[in-house]
Amino acid sequence: MKTIKTILADLFDLHKDRAPLDEITERIYSGGTLKGTNMCILILAIFIASIGLNMNSTAVIIGAMLISPLMGVIMSIGYGMATYDGEYVRESVLKLVFQVTLSVMTSAIYFTLSPIDTASSELLARTEPTIWDVLIAVFGGLAGIIGSTRIEKSNVIPGVAIATALMPPLCTAGYGIAAHSLKFFLGALYLFFINSFFICLTTFIVLKLIKIPAKTYVTDEAFRRQRWQLTLLGIIIILPSMYMAYHSIRSNLEQVQAQTYIEKNFSQGNPQVVAYNIEPDSHRLNLTLIGRIITSEEETELEKNLQGYSYFNGWSLHIVQNDMSDAVRSEDVKDLINNQWKSASGLSITEAQEEIKKYKDLSMRYSTAHQRFESDQKLLENIRKKAPILFPYFEGIEGSAFATKDKDGKVAYRNFIALVTLKNTINQEEHDRLQNWLNAESDLPVTLIIK
């Protein structure tokens, strides 16, 4: 009777449908070439990925991932390491360096010339790799090399190309150069290096498992030294991603606890929390309220309640209050109109209609102001998330759109006043770049005040 070990070994046997070793070698050599078709496709993939990132189009970015030939060169490095072919490893590394440099510089030129300079969510998603990106690279790399060593071709390689994105991080690094953002540049290159290293490492491991023949004789001591070197390098590469994962988890938990705190302490809806901001460095939770003004005793009680949440223990509470009046709330607007109907019962029909029309107009005016206020708060929150990545000297922003009347007497919002706090002074070029970015984000001309 077969043991469990025998059954598992039979189920996961990589030798059954393995392609001949000379065919595997030919596939890897072919994928690692740096001329002809591969170079043409590389250039096209760079532009497709850059446009997709610029336009925030996931479908276009996936297309660039599928046609990018970068994985072939990375697998070539792993093959050279597994066969102890030092010359082939050096040749493949030089090819990869050339492809990376070409990709980054081409995308930097594209983003410099592109009229759309706002950082899309697709770009932002590739600036802070975590341990989960490492796991994706490991599992994707394993799937990729296993698929490449089979007799029959499958859809494994396209799937791996999508999972272990190689081209988008390089184009994001190019955007970092065009936008003068070191965080974009380094974060995206780190993601690319994670994917490249672990695809290369898993290629090495699987090729050793299927006993790919070595080009030269290697002693057991040299093999052990190589194994420890790769292990140590892998740990060094993983550490920053674990640190980023820790901060990502902490940030998510802080957001969940902040929302829970707001729902529990402001459930009555008056005052209402229209925006909140967490400041981990200063250990402060900022709340922006509209409605009635809360008393100092209530504020003290609210700060005391905040200490009951593990991530906010020892934090301070900062409240910004805006008295928009009770009439701003939709329920109060209805009450206002109903009360006016009652008080107008003694008037003539014409007079009553005039009174009601007046209060309806008033309620509409307040409703527009309230909607604009909420819109401004969302805009500011969005800017606070994006700006530190694009502008390392950015510290904070407050602002709002201000209203004017058009020629028909209607209220119109045509400008936005922004009070921006910076960590240090900036030159005119950076001032103009910040100004243009704020104009694009707010979709209004911005009057910029720097503090």
Short mmCIF file of C-alpha atoms in Angstrom, two decimals:
data_model
loop_
_atom_site.label_atom_id
_atom_site.label_comp_id
_atom_site.label_asym_id
_atom_site.label_seq_id
_atom_site.Cartn_x
_atom_site.Cartn_y
_atom_site.Cartn_z
CA MET A 1 0.00 0.00 0.00
CA LYS A 2 1.28 3.45 -0.98
CA THR A 3 2.22 5.81 1.81
CA ILE A 4 1.00 9.41 1.93
CA LYS A 5 4.54 10.56 1.08
CA THR A 6 4.57 8.38 -2.05
CA ILE A 7 1.13 9.61 -3.13
CA LEU A 8 2.09 13.25 -2.70
CA ALA A 9 5.40 12.71 -4.51
CA ASP A 10 3.49 11.13 -7.39
CA LEU A 11 0.90 13.97 -7.49
CA PHE A 12 3.50 16.75 -7.55
CA ASP A 13 6.07 15.02 -9.73
CA LEU A 14 7.63 17.61 -12.08
CA HIS A 15 9.32 14.99 -14.28
CA LYS A 16 6.25 13.30 -15.79
CA ASP A 17 5.30 15.86 -18.44
CA ARG A 18 8.63 17.69 -18.52
CA ALA A 19 9.86 18.78 -21.92
CA PRO A 20 13.26 17.51 -23.09
CA LEU A 21 16.12 19.43 -21.50
CA ASP A 22 17.44 20.68 -24.84
CA GLU A 23 13.97 22.06 -25.66
CA ILE A 24 13.81 23.85 -22.28
CA THR A 25 17.22 25.37 -22.97
CA GLU A 26 16.11 26.52 -26.42
CA ARG A 27 12.95 28.15 -24.98
CA ILE A 28 14.91 30.07 -22.36
CA TYR A 29 17.59 31.15 -24.82
CA SER A 30 14.90 32.33 -27.24
CA GLY A 31 13.09 34.32 -24.52
CA GLY A 32 16.33 35.99 -23.46
CA THR A 33 17.32 37.41 -26.84
CA LEU A 34 17.77 41.16 -27.21
CA LYS A 35 17.16 41.85 -30.87
CA GLY A 36 14.53 41.71 -33.58
CA THR A 37 11.00 40.93 -32.45
CA ASN A 38 11.68 41.14 -28.71
CA MET A 39 13.07 44.68 -28.94
CA CYS A 40 10.17 45.92 -31.10
CA ILE A 41 7.64 44.42 -28.68
CA LEU A 42 9.50 45.91 -25.70
CA ILE A 43 9.22 49.44 -27.13
CA LEU A 44 5.52 48.94 -27.88
CA ALA A 45 4.89 47.54 -24.38
CA ILE A 46 6.57 50.59 -22.82
CA PHE A 47 4.25 53.01 -24.63
CA ILE A 48 1.14 50.90 -24.01
CA ALA A 49 1.88 50.63 -20.27
CA SER A 50 2.71 54.36 -20.00
CA ILE A 51 -0.52 55.36 -21.73
CA GLY A 52 -2.53 52.93 -19.59
CA LEU A 53 -1.02 54.32 -16.38
CA ASN A 54 -1.51 57.89 -17.61
CA MET A 55 -5.18 57.27 -18.52
CA ASN A 56 -5.79 55.06 -15.45
CA SER A 57 -6.91 52.18 -17.70
CA THR A 58 -6.50 48.74 -16.11
CA ALA A 59 -7.32 46.91 -19.36
CA VAL A 60 -4.56 48.72 -21.28
CA ILE A 61 -2.03 48.03 -18.51
CA ILE A 62 -2.91 44.32 -18.58
CA GLY A 63 -2.30 44.34 -22.33
CA ALA A 64 1.18 45.79 -21.79
CA MET A 65 1.92 43.12 -19.17
CA LEU A 66 0.95 40.35 -21.59
CA ILE A 67 3.20 41.45 -24.45
CA SER A 68 6.21 42.57 -22.38
CA PRO A 69 9.29 40.34 -23.05
CA LEU A 70 11.05 41.22 -19.77
CA MET A 71 10.31 37.90 -18.08
CA GLY A 72 12.37 35.99 -20.66
CA VAL A 73 15.60 37.77 -19.72
CA ILE A 74 14.93 37.32 -15.99
CA MET A 75 14.39 33.57 -16.46
CA SER A 76 17.63 33.50 -18.46
CA ILE A 77 19.51 34.78 -15.39
CA GLY A 78 17.96 32.02 -13.27
CA TYR A 79 18.87 29.45 -15.93
CA GLY A 80 22.48 30.65 -16.00
CA MET A 81 22.67 30.40 -12.21
CA ALA A 82 21.19 26.87 -12.23
CA THR A 83 23.65 25.68 -14.89
CA TYR A 84 26.58 27.61 -13.35
CA ASP A 85 27.17 29.40 -16.64
CA GLY A 86 28.76 32.60 -15.35
CA GLU A 87 29.22 34.13 -18.79
CA TYR A 88 25.54 33.65 -19.65
CA VAL A 89 24.48 35.16 -16.31
CA ARG A 90 26.60 38.28 -16.93
CA GLU A 91 25.28 38.58 -20.48
CA SER A 92 21.65 38.25 -19.27
CA VAL A 93 22.15 40.78 -16.46
CA LEU A 94 23.53 43.32 -18.94
CA LYS A 95 20.53 42.70 -21.20
CA LEU A 96 18.15 43.26 -18.29
CA VAL A 97 19.93 46.47 -17.25
CA PHE A 98 19.65 47.75 -20.82
CA GLN A 99 15.93 46.90 -21.00
CA VAL A 100 15.23 48.49 -17.62
CA THR A 101 17.11 51.67 -18.54
CA LEU A 102 15.34 51.89 -21.90
CA SER A 103 11.92 51.34 -20.31
CA VAL A 104 12.42 53.93 -17.56
CA MET A 105 13.87 56.61 -19.82
CA THR A 106 11.27 56.12 -22.58
CA SER A 107 8.39 56.33 -20.12
CA ALA A 108 9.99 59.39 -18.49
CA ILE A 109 10.05 61.13 -21.89
CA TYR A 110 6.43 60.16 -22.50
CA PHE A 111 5.23 61.48 -19.12
CA THR A 112 7.25 64.68 -19.57
CA LEU A 113 5.49 65.36 -22.88
CA SER A 114 2.04 64.16 -21.77
CA PRO A 115 -0.42 66.98 -20.95
CA ILE A 116 -1.94 64.78 -18.21
CA ASP A 117 0.41 65.02 -15.23
CA THR A 118 -1.97 63.98 -12.45
CA ALA A 119 -0.96 60.77 -10.64
CA SER A 120 -3.63 58.13 -11.33
CA SER A 121 -4.59 55.42 -8.85
CA GLU A 122 -2.79 52.87 -11.06
CA LEU A 123 0.44 54.84 -10.62
CA LEU A 124 -0.04 55.25 -6.88
CA ALA A 125 -0.67 51.50 -6.49
CA ARG A 126 2.90 50.74 -7.61
CA THR A 127 4.82 52.94 -5.19
CA GLU A 128 4.56 51.00 -1.90
CA PRO A 129 5.18 47.25 -2.40
CA THR A 130 4.50 44.99 0.57
CA ILE A 131 5.12 41.38 1.60
CA TRP A 132 2.08 40.36 -0.45
CA ASP A 133 3.88 41.51 -3.59
CA VAL A 134 6.76 39.24 -2.57
CA LEU A 135 4.38 36.28 -2.23
CA ILE A 136 2.82 37.03 -5.62
CA ALA A 137 6.30 37.14 -7.18
CA VAL A 138 7.27 33.80 -5.56
CA PHE A 139 4.12 31.92 -6.55
CA GLY A 140 4.00 33.58 -9.95
CA GLY A 141 7.65 32.79 -10.63
CA LEU A 142 7.10 29.14 -9.66
CA ALA A 143 4.09 28.88 -11.95
CA GLY A 144 6.01 30.57 -14.77
CA ILE A 145 9.05 28.29 -14.81
CA ILE A 146 6.95 25.14 -14.27
CA GLY A 147 4.79 26.13 -17.26
CA SER A 148 7.88 26.86 -19.35
CA THR A 149 9.35 23.40 -18.72
CA ARG A 150 6.27 21.39 -19.76
CA ILE A 151 5.86 19.44 -23.01
CA GLU A 152 2.61 21.15 -23.95
CA LYS A 153 2.32 24.93 -23.87
CA SER A 154 -0.40 26.33 -21.61
CA ASN A 155 -1.87 29.70 -20.59
CA VAL A 156 0.37 29.81 -17.51
CA ILE A 157 2.86 32.36 -18.88
CA PRO A 158 0.22 35.02 -19.77
CA GLY A 159 -1.30 34.62 -16.31
CA VAL A 160 2.08 34.96 -14.65
CA ALA A 161 2.83 38.04 -16.77
CA ILE A 162 -0.30 39.71 -15.38
CA ALA A 163 0.25 38.59 -11.77
CA THR A 164 3.94 39.51 -11.58
CA ALA A 165 3.74 42.90 -13.26
CA LEU A 166 7.12 43.95 -14.66
CA MET A 167 6.51 46.72 -17.19
CA PRO A 168 4.09 48.95 -15.15
CA PRO A 169 6.56 49.48 -12.26
CA LEU A 170 9.28 50.56 -14.69
CA CYS A 171 6.92 53.04 -16.36
CA THR A 172 5.91 54.29 -12.91
CA ALA A 173 9.59 54.89 -12.17
CA GLY A 174 9.71 56.88 -15.41
CA TYR A 175 6.78 58.94 -14.15
CA GLY A 176 8.74 59.54 -10.94
CA ILE A 177 11.56 61.07 -13.00
CA ALA A 178 9.15 63.23 -15.02
CA ALA A 179 7.35 64.37 -11.84
CA HIS A 180 10.59 64.83 -9.83
CA SER A 181 9.28 62.39 -7.22
CA LEU A 182 11.92 60.24 -5.54
CA LYS A 183 9.23 58.24 -3.74
CA PHE A 184 7.59 57.24 -7.01
CA PHE A 185 10.94 56.37 -8.58
CA LEU A 186 12.37 54.29 -5.71
CA GLY A 187 9.07 52.64 -4.75
CA ALA A 188 8.36 51.48 -8.30
CA LEU A 189 11.93 50.23 -8.88
CA TYR A 190 11.76 48.31 -5.59
CA LEU A 191 8.57 46.58 -6.77
CA PHE A 192 10.25 45.68 -10.07
CA PHE A 193 13.32 44.37 -8.22
CA ILE A 194 11.11 42.22 -5.96
CA ASN A 195 9.37 40.65 -8.95
CA SER A 196 12.62 40.16 -10.89
CA PHE A 197 14.58 38.63 -8.02
CA PHE A 198 11.94 36.11 -7.01
CA ILE A 199 11.14 35.10 -10.60
CA CYS A 200 14.87 34.52 -11.04
CA LEU A 201 15.15 32.64 -7.71
CA THR A 202 12.16 30.35 -8.38
CA THR A 203 13.52 29.64 -11.87
CA PHE A 204 16.81 28.57 -10.27
CA ILE A 205 15.05 26.34 -7.72
CA VAL A 206 12.75 24.55 -10.20
CA LEU A 207 15.55 23.98 -12.73
CA LYS A 208 17.67 22.45 -9.96
CA LEU A 209 14.73 20.20 -8.99
CA ILE A 210 14.33 18.87 -12.53
CA LYS A 211 18.13 18.34 -12.58
CA ILE A 212 19.12 20.66 -15.40
CA PRO A 213 22.73 19.74 -16.26
CA ALA A 214 25.47 22.15 -15.20
CA LYS A 215 27.85 23.65 -17.75
CA THR A 216 30.81 23.16 -15.42
CA TYR A 217 31.55 21.03 -12.40
CA VAL A 218 30.71 22.70 -9.07
CA THR A 219 31.74 21.45 -5.64
CA ASP A 220 29.23 20.93 -2.83
CA GLU A 221 30.89 23.76 -0.92
CA ALA A 222 30.33 26.19 -3.81
CA PHE A 223 26.69 25.11 -4.05
CA ARG A 224 26.16 25.64 -0.32
CA ARG A 225 27.80 29.08 -0.56
CA GLN A 226 25.50 29.99 -3.45
CA ARG A 227 22.46 28.81 -1.51
CA TRP A 228 23.34 30.91 1.55
CA GLN A 229 24.08 33.97 -0.58
CA LEU A 230 20.68 33.73 -2.28
CA THR A 231 18.93 33.18 1.05
CA LEU A 232 20.62 36.20 2.62
CA LEU A 233 19.85 38.39 -0.40
CA GLY A 234 16.22 37.24 -0.33
CA ILE A 235 15.88 38.20 3.35
CA ILE A 236 17.42 41.64 2.72
CA ILE A 237 14.97 42.24 -0.13
CA ILE A 238 11.96 41.09 1.89
CA LEU A 239 12.61 43.27 4.98
CA PRO A 240 11.50 46.64 3.48
CA SER A 241 8.33 45.02 2.12
CA MET A 242 7.49 43.66 5.58
CA TYR A 243 7.99 47.15 7.05
CA MET A 244 5.64 48.62 4.43
CA ALA A 245 3.11 45.83 5.05
CA TYR A 246 3.16 46.63 8.78
CA HIS A 247 2.40 50.29 8.09
CA SER A 248 -0.30 49.35 5.58
CA ILE A 249 -2.04 47.07 8.10
CA ARG A 250 -1.72 49.67 10.84
CA SER A 251 -3.14 52.37 8.57
CA ASN A 252 -6.12 50.16 7.64
CA LEU A 253 -6.84 49.35 11.28
CA GLU A 254 -6.59 53.04 12.17
CA GLN A 255 -9.11 53.85 9.44
CA VAL A 256 -11.50 51.14 10.69
CA GLN A 257 -11.25 52.31 14.31
CA ALA A 258 -11.66 55.96 13.30
CA GLN A 259 -14.84 55.14 11.37
CA THR A 260 -16.15 53.05 14.27
CA TYR A 261 -15.43 55.90 16.70
CA ILE A 262 -17.26 58.41 14.48
CA GLU A 263 -20.28 56.14 13.97
CA LYS A 264 -20.58 55.53 17.72
CA ASN A 265 -20.08 59.11 18.95
CA PHE A 266 -21.87 61.03 16.19
CA SER A 267 -24.76 58.68 15.49
CA GLN A 268 -27.41 61.38 16.07
CA GLY A 269 -26.27 63.32 13.00
CA ASN A 270 -26.07 66.74 14.63
CA PRO A 271 -23.32 67.72 14.47
CA GLN A 272 -22.21 65.67 11.48
CA VAL A 273 -18.64 64.59 10.65
CA VAL A 274 -18.03 65.56 7.03
CA ALA A 275 -14.28 64.76 6.98
CA TYR A 276 -11.59 63.25 9.17
CA ASN A 277 -7.81 63.07 8.94
CA ILE A 278 -5.41 60.83 10.87
CA GLU A 279 -1.97 62.26 11.69
CA PRO A 280 0.18 59.34 12.96
CA ASP A 281 3.30 61.47 13.43
CA SER A 282 1.61 63.95 15.77
CA HIS A 283 -0.80 61.32 17.23
CA ARG A 284 -3.85 63.41 16.44
CA LEU A 285 -7.27 62.72 14.95
CA ASN A 286 -8.76 65.70 13.12
CA LEU A 287 -12.54 65.95 12.69
CA THR A 288 -14.40 68.51 10.58
CA LEU A 289 -17.98 69.03 11.80
CA ILE A 290 -21.00 70.87 10.54
CA GLY A 291 -24.24 71.53 12.41
CA ARG A 292 -24.52 72.82 15.94
CA ILE A 293 -21.40 73.94 17.78
CA ILE A 294 -20.35 71.40 20.42
CA THR A 295 -19.37 72.62 23.87
CA SER A 296 -15.92 72.34 25.44
CA GLU A 297 -17.33 69.77 27.90
CA GLU A 298 -18.56 67.63 24.98
CA GLU A 299 -15.20 67.93 23.26
CA THR A 300 -13.45 66.76 26.43
CA GLU A 301 -15.80 63.77 26.65
CA LEU A 302 -15.22 62.94 22.97
CA GLU A 303 -11.44 62.98 23.47
CA LYS A 304 -11.84 60.74 26.51
CA ASN A 305 -13.89 58.27 24.44
CA LEU A 306 -11.14 58.24 21.82
CA GLN A 307 -8.71 56.73 24.35
CA GLY A 308 -10.85 53.58 24.45
CA TYR A 309 -9.61 52.55 21.00
CA SER A 310 -6.30 50.68 20.99
CA TYR A 311 -4.73 52.55 18.07
CA PHE A 312 -5.79 55.94 19.43
CA ASN A 313 -4.75 55.46 23.05
CA GLY A 314 -2.77 58.58 24.03
CA TRP A 315 -3.89 60.51 20.94
CA SER A 316 -5.39 63.99 20.98
CA LEU A 317 -8.59 65.08 19.25
CA HIS A 318 -8.70 68.22 17.13
CA ILE A 319 -12.13 69.44 16.04
CA VAL A 320 -12.81 72.00 13.33
CA GLN A 321 -16.39 73.28 13.56
CA ASN A 322 -18.35 75.03 10.85
CA ASP A 323 -21.73 76.38 11.86
CA MET A 324 -23.68 75.84 8.66
CA SER A 325 -26.92 76.28 10.65
CA ASP A 326 -29.56 73.64 11.18
CA ALA A 327 -31.27 74.67 7.97
CA VAL A 328 -28.54 73.01 5.96
CA ARG A 329 -29.65 69.49 6.86
CA SER A 330 -32.31 68.08 4.55
CA GLU A 331 -34.58 67.11 7.47
CA ASP A 332 -34.43 70.63 8.86
CA VAL A 333 -35.14 72.15 5.47
CA LYS A 334 -38.34 70.07 5.29
CA ASP A 335 -39.32 71.18 8.80
CA LEU A 336 -38.66 74.79 7.86
CA ILE A 337 -40.93 74.59 4.81
CA ASN A 338 -43.70 72.75 6.74
CA ASN A 339 -43.62 75.32 9.54
CA GLN A 340 -43.92 78.12 7.04
CA TRP A 341 -46.98 76.45 5.51
CA LYS A 342 -48.59 76.41 8.93
CA SER A 343 -47.71 80.04 9.73
CA ALA A 344 -49.02 81.10 6.33
CA SER A 345 -52.45 79.54 6.91
CA GLY A 346 -53.90 82.95 7.78
CA LEU A 347 -52.61 84.58 4.59
CA SER A 348 -54.20 84.68 1.20
CA ILE A 349 -53.29 81.95 -1.26
CA THR A 350 -51.12 84.34 -3.26
CA GLU A 351 -49.28 85.62 -0.16
CA ALA A 352 -48.79 82.08 1.16
CA GLN A 353 -47.36 80.94 -2.15
CA GLU A 354 -44.94 83.87 -2.15
CA GLU A 355 -43.80 83.05 1.39
CA ILE A 356 -43.27 79.38 0.54
CA LYS A 357 -41.42 80.27 -2.64
CA LYS A 358 -39.08 82.48 -0.63
CA TYR A 359 -38.22 79.71 1.82
CA LYS A 360 -37.86 77.12 -0.91
CA ASP A 361 -35.36 79.38 -2.62
CA LEU A 362 -33.54 79.80 0.69
CA SER A 363 -33.39 76.05 1.30
CA MET A 364 -32.06 75.43 -2.21
CA ARG A 365 -29.33 78.01 -1.61
CA TYR A 366 -28.26 76.35 1.64
CA SER A 367 -28.39 72.89 0.04
CA THR A 368 -25.99 73.97 -2.72
CA ALA A 369 -23.56 75.42 -0.17
CA HIS A 370 -23.66 72.20 1.84
CA GLN A 371 -23.01 70.06 -1.24
CA ARG A 372 -20.10 72.27 -2.26
CA PHE A 373 -18.64 72.05 1.25
CA GLU A 374 -18.74 68.24 1.16
CA SER A 375 -17.17 68.25 -2.29
CA ASP A 376 -14.35 70.52 -1.09
CA GLN A 377 -13.63 68.25 1.88
CA LYS A 378 -13.37 65.19 -0.36
CA LEU A 379 -11.04 67.10 -2.67
CA LEU A 380 -8.79 68.16 0.22
CA GLU A 381 -8.67 64.61 1.56
CA ASN A 382 -7.67 63.34 -1.87
CA ILE A 383 -4.94 65.97 -2.17
CA ARG A 384 -3.58 65.10 1.29
CA LYS A 385 -3.14 61.48 0.15
CA LYS A 386 -1.52 62.16 -3.22
CA ALA A 387 0.55 65.30 -2.62
CA PRO A 388 3.18 63.86 -0.19
CA ILE A 389 4.10 61.29 -2.85
CA LEU A 390 4.45 63.82 -5.65
CA PHE A 391 5.84 66.66 -3.53
CA PRO A 392 8.06 65.45 -0.64
CA TYR A 393 8.08 68.94 0.86
CA PHE A 394 4.25 69.01 1.17
CA GLU A 395 2.93 69.03 4.75
CA GLY A 396 -0.75 70.00 4.69
CA ILE A 397 -3.55 71.90 2.99
CA GLU A 398 -6.74 73.73 3.90
CA GLY A 399 -9.04 75.48 1.49
CA SER A 400 -12.40 75.83 -0.18
CA ALA A 401 -14.07 77.08 -3.32
CA PHE A 402 -15.51 80.58 -3.02
CA ALA A 403 -18.72 81.69 -4.61
CA THR A 404 -19.53 84.60 -6.89
CA LYS A 405 -22.66 85.56 -8.78
CA ASP A 406 -22.81 85.27 -12.54
CA LYS A 407 -24.56 87.75 -14.85
CA ASP A 408 -27.90 86.01 -14.20
CA GLY A 409 -27.52 86.41 -10.44
CA LYS A 410 -26.92 82.70 -9.86
CA VAL A 411 -24.25 81.44 -7.45
CA ALA A 412 -21.19 80.06 -9.24
CA TYR A 413 -17.94 78.57 -7.93
CA ARG A 414 -15.13 79.72 -10.18
CA ASN A 415 -12.06 79.76 -7.94
CA PHE A 416 -10.48 77.74 -5.17
CA ILE A 417 -8.38 79.20 -2.36
CA ALA A 418 -5.73 76.82 -1.02
CA LEU A 419 -3.53 77.42 2.03
CA VAL A 420 -0.65 74.96 1.62
CA THR A 421 1.88 74.26 4.38
CA LEU A 422 5.34 73.18 3.19
CA LYS A 423 8.27 71.69 5.11
CA ASN A 424 10.74 73.98 3.36
CA THR A 425 10.90 76.77 0.80
CA ILE A 426 10.69 75.89 -2.91
CA ASN A 427 11.90 77.52 -6.10
CA GLN A 428 9.66 79.03 -8.78
CA GLU A 429 9.71 75.90 -10.93
CA GLU A 430 8.42 73.74 -8.08
CA HIS A 431 5.88 76.44 -7.19
CA ASP A 432 4.52 76.37 -10.75
CA ARG A 433 4.42 72.57 -10.78
CA LEU A 434 2.46 72.51 -7.51
CA GLN A 435 0.15 75.23 -8.83
CA ASN A 436 -0.57 73.34 -12.06
CA TRP A 437 -1.18 70.08 -10.20
CA LEU A 438 -3.65 71.73 -7.80
CA ASN A 439 -5.46 73.33 -10.75
CA ALA A 440 -5.84 69.91 -12.36
CA GLU A 441 -6.98 68.21 -9.14
CA SER A 442 -9.55 70.87 -8.20
CA ASP A 443 -10.72 71.48 -11.78
CA LEU A 444 -10.77 75.18 -10.85
CA PRO A 445 -8.21 77.99 -10.96
CA VAL A 446 -6.44 77.84 -7.59
CA THR A 447 -5.31 80.87 -5.63
CA LEU A 448 -2.28 79.37 -3.91
CA ILE A 449 -1.12 80.68 -0.54
CA ILE A 450 2.05 79.03 0.78
CA LYS A 451 2.94 78.90 4.46
#
